[in-house]
Short mmCIF file of C-alpha atoms in Angstrom, two decimals:
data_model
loop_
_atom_site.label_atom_id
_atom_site.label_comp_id
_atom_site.label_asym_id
_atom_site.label_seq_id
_atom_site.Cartn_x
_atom_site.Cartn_y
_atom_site.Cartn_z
CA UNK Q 16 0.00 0.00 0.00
CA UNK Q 17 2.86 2.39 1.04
CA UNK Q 18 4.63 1.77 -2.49
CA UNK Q 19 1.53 2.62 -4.01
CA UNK Q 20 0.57 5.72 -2.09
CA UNK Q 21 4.51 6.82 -3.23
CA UNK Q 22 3.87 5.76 -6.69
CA UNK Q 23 0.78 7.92 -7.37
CA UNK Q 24 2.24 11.09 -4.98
CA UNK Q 25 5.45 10.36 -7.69
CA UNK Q 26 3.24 10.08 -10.93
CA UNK Q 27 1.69 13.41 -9.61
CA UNK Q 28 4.38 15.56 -9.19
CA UNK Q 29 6.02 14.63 -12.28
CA UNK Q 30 2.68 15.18 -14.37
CA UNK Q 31 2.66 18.87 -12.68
CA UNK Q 32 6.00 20.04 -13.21
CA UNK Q 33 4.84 21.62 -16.73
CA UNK Q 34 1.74 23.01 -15.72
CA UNK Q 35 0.70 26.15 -14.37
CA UNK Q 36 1.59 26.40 -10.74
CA UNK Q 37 5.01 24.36 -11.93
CA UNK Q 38 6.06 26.89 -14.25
CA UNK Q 39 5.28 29.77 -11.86
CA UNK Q 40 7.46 28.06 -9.06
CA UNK Q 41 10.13 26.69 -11.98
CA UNK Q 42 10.19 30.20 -13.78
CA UNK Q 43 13.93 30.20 -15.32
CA UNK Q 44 14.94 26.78 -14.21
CA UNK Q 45 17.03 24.71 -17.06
CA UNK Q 46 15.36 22.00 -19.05
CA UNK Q 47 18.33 19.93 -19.97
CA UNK Q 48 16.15 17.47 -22.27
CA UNK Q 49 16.36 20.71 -25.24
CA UNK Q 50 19.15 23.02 -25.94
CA UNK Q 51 18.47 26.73 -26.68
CA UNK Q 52 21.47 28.34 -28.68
CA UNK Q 53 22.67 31.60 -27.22
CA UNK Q 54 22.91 34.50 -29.86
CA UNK Q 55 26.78 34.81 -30.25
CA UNK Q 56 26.27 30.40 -30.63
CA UNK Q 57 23.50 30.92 -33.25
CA UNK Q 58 25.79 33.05 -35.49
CA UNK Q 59 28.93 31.38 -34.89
CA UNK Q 60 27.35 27.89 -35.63
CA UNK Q 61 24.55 29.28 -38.66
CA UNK Q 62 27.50 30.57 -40.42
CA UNK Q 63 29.97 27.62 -40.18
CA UNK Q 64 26.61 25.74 -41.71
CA UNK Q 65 25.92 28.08 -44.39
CA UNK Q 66 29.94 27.61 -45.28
CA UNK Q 67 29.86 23.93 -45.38
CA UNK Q 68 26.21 24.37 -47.34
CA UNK Q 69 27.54 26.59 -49.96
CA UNK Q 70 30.79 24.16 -50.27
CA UNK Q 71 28.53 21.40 -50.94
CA UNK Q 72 26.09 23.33 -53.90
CA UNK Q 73 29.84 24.07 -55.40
CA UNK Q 74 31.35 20.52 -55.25
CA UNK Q 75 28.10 19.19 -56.27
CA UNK Q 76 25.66 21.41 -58.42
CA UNK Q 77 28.14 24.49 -59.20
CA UNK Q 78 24.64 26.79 -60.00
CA UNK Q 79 23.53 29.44 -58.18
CA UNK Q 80 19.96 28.22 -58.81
CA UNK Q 81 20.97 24.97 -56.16
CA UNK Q 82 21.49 28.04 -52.91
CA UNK Q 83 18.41 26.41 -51.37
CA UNK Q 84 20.47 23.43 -50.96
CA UNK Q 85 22.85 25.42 -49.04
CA UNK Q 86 20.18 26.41 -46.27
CA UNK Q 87 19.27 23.29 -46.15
CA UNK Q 88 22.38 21.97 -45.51
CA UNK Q 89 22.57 24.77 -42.29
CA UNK Q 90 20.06 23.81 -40.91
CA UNK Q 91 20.78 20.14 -40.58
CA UNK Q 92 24.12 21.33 -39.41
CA UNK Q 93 22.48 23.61 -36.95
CA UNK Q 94 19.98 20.65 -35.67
CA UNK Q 95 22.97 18.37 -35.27
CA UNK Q 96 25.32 20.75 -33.45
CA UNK Q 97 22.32 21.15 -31.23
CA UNK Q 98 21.92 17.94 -30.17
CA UNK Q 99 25.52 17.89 -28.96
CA UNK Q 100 25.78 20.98 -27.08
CA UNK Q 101 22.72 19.12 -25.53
CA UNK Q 102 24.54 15.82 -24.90
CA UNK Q 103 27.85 17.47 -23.55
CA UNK Q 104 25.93 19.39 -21.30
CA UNK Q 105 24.03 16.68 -19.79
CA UNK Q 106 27.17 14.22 -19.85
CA UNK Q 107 28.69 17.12 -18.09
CA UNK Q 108 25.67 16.90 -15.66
CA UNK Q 109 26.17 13.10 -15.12
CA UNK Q 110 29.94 13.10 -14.34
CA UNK Q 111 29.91 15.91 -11.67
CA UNK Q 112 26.64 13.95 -10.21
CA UNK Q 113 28.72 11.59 -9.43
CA UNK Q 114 30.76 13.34 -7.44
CA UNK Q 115 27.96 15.04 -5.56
CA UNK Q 116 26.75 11.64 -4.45
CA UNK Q 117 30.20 10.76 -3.26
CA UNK Q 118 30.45 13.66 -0.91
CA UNK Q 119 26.47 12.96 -0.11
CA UNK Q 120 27.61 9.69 1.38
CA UNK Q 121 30.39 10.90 2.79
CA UNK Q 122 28.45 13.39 4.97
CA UNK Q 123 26.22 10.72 6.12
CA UNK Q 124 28.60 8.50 7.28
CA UNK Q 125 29.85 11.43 9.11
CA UNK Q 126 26.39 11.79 10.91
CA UNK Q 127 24.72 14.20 8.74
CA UNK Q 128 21.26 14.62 7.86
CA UNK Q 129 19.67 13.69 4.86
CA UNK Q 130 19.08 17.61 3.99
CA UNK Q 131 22.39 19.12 5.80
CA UNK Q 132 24.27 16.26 3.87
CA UNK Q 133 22.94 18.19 0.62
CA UNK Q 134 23.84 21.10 1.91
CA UNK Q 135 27.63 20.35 2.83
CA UNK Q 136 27.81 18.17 -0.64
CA UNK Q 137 26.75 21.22 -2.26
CA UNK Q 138 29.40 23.08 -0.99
CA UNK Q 139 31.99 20.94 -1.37
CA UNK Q 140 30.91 20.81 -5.13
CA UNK Q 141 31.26 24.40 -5.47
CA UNK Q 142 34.71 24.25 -3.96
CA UNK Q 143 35.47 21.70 -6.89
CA UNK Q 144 34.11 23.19 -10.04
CA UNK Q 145 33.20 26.70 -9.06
CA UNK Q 146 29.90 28.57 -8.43
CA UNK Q 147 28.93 29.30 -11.83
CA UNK Q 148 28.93 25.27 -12.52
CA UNK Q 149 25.60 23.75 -13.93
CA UNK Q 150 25.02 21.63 -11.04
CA UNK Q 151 26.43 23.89 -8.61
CA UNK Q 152 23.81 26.02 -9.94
CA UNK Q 153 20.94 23.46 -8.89
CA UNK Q 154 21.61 22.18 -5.93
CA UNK Q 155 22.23 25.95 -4.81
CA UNK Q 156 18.65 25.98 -5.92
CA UNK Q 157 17.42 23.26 -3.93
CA UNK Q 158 19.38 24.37 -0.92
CA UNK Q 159 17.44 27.11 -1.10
CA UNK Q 160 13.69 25.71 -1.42
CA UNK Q 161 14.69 23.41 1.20
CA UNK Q 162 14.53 26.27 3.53
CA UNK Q 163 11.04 27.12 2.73
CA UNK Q 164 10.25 23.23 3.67
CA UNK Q 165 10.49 21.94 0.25
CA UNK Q 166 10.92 18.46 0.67
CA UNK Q 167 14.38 17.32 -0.84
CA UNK Q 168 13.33 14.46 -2.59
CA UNK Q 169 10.69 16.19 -4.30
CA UNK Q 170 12.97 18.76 -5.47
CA UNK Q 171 15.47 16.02 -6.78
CA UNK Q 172 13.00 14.35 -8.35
CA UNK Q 173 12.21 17.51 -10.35
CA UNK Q 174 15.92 17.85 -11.18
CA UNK Q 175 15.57 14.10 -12.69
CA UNK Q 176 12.56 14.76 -14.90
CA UNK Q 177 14.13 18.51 -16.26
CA UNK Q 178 17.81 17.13 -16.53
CA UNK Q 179 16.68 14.31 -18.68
CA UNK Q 180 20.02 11.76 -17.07
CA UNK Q 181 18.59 8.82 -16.49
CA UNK Q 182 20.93 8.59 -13.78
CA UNK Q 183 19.85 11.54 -11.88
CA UNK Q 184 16.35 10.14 -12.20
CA UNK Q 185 17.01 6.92 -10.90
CA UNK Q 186 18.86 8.73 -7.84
CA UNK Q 187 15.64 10.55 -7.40
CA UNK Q 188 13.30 7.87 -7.58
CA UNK Q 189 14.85 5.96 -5.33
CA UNK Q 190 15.36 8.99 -3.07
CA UNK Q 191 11.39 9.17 -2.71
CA UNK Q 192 10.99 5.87 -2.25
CA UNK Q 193 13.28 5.60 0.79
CA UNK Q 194 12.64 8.32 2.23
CA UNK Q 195 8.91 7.53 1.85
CA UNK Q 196 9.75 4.02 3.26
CA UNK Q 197 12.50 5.06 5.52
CA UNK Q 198 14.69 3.03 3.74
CA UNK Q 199 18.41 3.04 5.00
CA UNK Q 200 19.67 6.49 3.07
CA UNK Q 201 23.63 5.52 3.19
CA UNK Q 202 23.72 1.99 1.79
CA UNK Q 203 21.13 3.29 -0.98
CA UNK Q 204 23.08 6.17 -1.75
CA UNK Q 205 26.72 3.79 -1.48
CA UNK Q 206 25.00 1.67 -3.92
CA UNK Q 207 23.62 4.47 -6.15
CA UNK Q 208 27.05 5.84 -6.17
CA UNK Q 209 29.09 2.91 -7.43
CA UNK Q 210 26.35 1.96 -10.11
CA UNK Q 211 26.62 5.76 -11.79
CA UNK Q 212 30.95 5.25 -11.17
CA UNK Q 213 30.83 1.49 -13.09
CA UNK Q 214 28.82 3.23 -15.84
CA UNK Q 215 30.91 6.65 -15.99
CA UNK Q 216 33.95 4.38 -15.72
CA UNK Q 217 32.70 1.92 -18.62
CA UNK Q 218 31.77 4.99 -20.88
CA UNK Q 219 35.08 6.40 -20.70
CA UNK Q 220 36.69 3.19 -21.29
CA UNK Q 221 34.40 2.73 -24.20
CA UNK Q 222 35.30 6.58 -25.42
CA UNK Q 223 38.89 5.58 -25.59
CA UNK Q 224 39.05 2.37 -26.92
CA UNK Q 225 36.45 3.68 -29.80
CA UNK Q 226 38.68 7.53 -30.07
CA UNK Q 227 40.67 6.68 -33.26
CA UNK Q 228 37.49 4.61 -35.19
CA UNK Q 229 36.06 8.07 -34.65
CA UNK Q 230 38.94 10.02 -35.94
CA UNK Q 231 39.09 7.54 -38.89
CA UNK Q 232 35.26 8.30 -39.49
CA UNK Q 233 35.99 11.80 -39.44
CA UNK Q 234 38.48 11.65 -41.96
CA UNK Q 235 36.31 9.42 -44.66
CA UNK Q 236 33.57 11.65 -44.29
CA UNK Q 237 35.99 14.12 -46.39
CA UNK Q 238 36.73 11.83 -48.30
CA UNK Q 239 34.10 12.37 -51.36
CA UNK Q 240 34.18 16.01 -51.09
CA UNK Q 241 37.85 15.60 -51.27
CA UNK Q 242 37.78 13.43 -54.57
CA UNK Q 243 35.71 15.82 -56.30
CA UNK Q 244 37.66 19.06 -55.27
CA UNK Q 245 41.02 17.60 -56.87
CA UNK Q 246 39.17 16.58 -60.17
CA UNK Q 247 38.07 19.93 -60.77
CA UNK Q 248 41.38 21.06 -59.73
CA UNK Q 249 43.36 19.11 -61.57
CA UNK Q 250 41.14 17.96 -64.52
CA UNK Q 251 39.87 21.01 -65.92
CA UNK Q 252 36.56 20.27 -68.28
CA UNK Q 253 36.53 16.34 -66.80
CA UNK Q 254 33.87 17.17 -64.80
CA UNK Q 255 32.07 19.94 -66.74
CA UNK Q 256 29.30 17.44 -68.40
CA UNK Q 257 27.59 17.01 -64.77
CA UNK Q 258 27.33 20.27 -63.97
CA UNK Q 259 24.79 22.65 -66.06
CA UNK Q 260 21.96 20.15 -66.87
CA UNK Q 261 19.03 18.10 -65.09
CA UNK Q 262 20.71 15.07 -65.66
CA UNK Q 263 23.55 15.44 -63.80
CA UNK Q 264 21.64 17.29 -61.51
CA UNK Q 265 19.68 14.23 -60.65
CA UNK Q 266 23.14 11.97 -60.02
CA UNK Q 267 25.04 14.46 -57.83
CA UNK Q 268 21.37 14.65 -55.59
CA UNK Q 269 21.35 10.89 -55.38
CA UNK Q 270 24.97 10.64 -54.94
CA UNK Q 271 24.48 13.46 -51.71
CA UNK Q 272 21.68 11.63 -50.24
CA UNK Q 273 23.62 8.19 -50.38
CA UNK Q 274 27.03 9.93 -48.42
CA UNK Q 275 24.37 11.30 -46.22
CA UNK Q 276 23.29 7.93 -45.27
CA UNK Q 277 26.87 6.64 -44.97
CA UNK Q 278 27.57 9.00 -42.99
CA UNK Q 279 24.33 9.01 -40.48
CA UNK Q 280 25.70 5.27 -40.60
CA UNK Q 281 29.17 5.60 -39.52
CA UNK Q 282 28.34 8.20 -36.86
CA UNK Q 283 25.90 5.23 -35.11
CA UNK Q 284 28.30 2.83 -35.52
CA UNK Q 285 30.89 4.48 -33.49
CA UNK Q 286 28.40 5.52 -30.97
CA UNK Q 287 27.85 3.08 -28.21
CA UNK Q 288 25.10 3.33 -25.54
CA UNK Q 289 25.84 2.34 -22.16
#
């Protein structure tokens, strides 16, 4: 009955976080499950995409009437780039995690409270990797809704769902349900803590072993743009009959689409879930 009563409370919260009354009390709080470019980011990155678009209408089309192609190159670029500002930041989020939940247990051990132990960890983390640090950041936050009798592992559990580290969430959950349960905090959080370590730990190990198929992947992905640069280069008029009419037209666009596909390919072979 208990884990059901802590089930529904947990289904609750998490269903309110987006609605009214949670984005009055969330107002400016980080959703780490999207990534929102900054200004100086948006220019830096549209322009590096509207470079590599405009390379690829010239290696492959050379007309000015394929420039749509170009924007539509930027903003694939832009959508990918995105997505990996979003997973650094949140693999950022993970590792220092870690580290908060070693000093967490730490504190306990020591005698702490459950809520001073956050405090003190929180601290400590800020002593690490500064103030301005993304998790510094929120846990500075719940430090200070604790005070106004927030419970803790509601606020973590609001962390979980917005940092979208599945990690974090598990933390969370399991947070609620011992403290729900009065479960014993420091052998949970002990075991919490060396699950998120064996995972960092098998990630990195992964990263490295994995680093130069990566590079190599990197390099063959120039490859075709490459080939066709030193033709036209070096074999003036060899290439002229694709360029300027539909047909040829037609076999560079299949030809794009098909590296586009290798590549997509390549990139998911070298990535490796843990």
């Amino acid at each position: 009955m208990s884990l059901e009563i802590v089930r529904n409370w947990k289904n609750s919260v998490r269903e309110g976080i987006f609605r009214e009354r949670g984005r009055k009390e969330g107002k400016g709080r980080t959703d780490y499950r999207v990534y929102h470019f900054t200004v100086p980011e948006l220019l830096k990155y549209g322009a590096a995409g509207l470079v590599v678009g405009l390379c690829v209408v010239w290696l492959c089309y050379n007309s000015v009437y394929a420039a749509p192609v170009a924007l539509v190159v930027m903003a694939v670029y832009l959508i990918a780039k995105k997505k990996q500002k979003k997973e650094e930041r949140q693999r950022m989020l993970n590792y220092h995690f870690r580290d908060f939940l070693s000093s967490l247990h730490t504190n306990l051990l020591a005698g702490y409270s459950l809520e001073n132990g956050v405090r003190m960890a929180a601290s400590d983390l800020a002593k690490l990797y500064g103030r301005k640090d993304l998790l510094v950041l929120e846990l500075r936050d719940i430090t200070g809704q604790m005070r106004f009798g927030k419970p803790v592992e509601q606020l973590f559990l609001e962390l979980g769902t917005r940092s979208g580290v599945e990690d974090i969430m598990n933390f969370s959950e399991v947070l609620l349900i011992a403290k729900r349960t009065g479960g014993d905090m420091s052998h949970i959080l002990e075991s919490t803590w060396r699950n998120i370590c064996e995972k960092i730990d098998t990630r990195q190990e992964i990263d490295t072993v994995t680093a130069s198929r990566r590079y190599e992947q990197s390099i063959m992905s120039f490859m075709p743009g490459g080939i066709i640069l030193y033709m036209r280069v070096t074999f003036e008029g060899f290439s002229d009959k694709i360029y300027g009419n539909p047909a040829g037209a037609v076999l560079m666009t299949l030809c794009l689409i098909l590296y586009a596909g290798a590549f997509l390919a390549g990139r998911k072979l070298c990535r490796i879930e843990v």
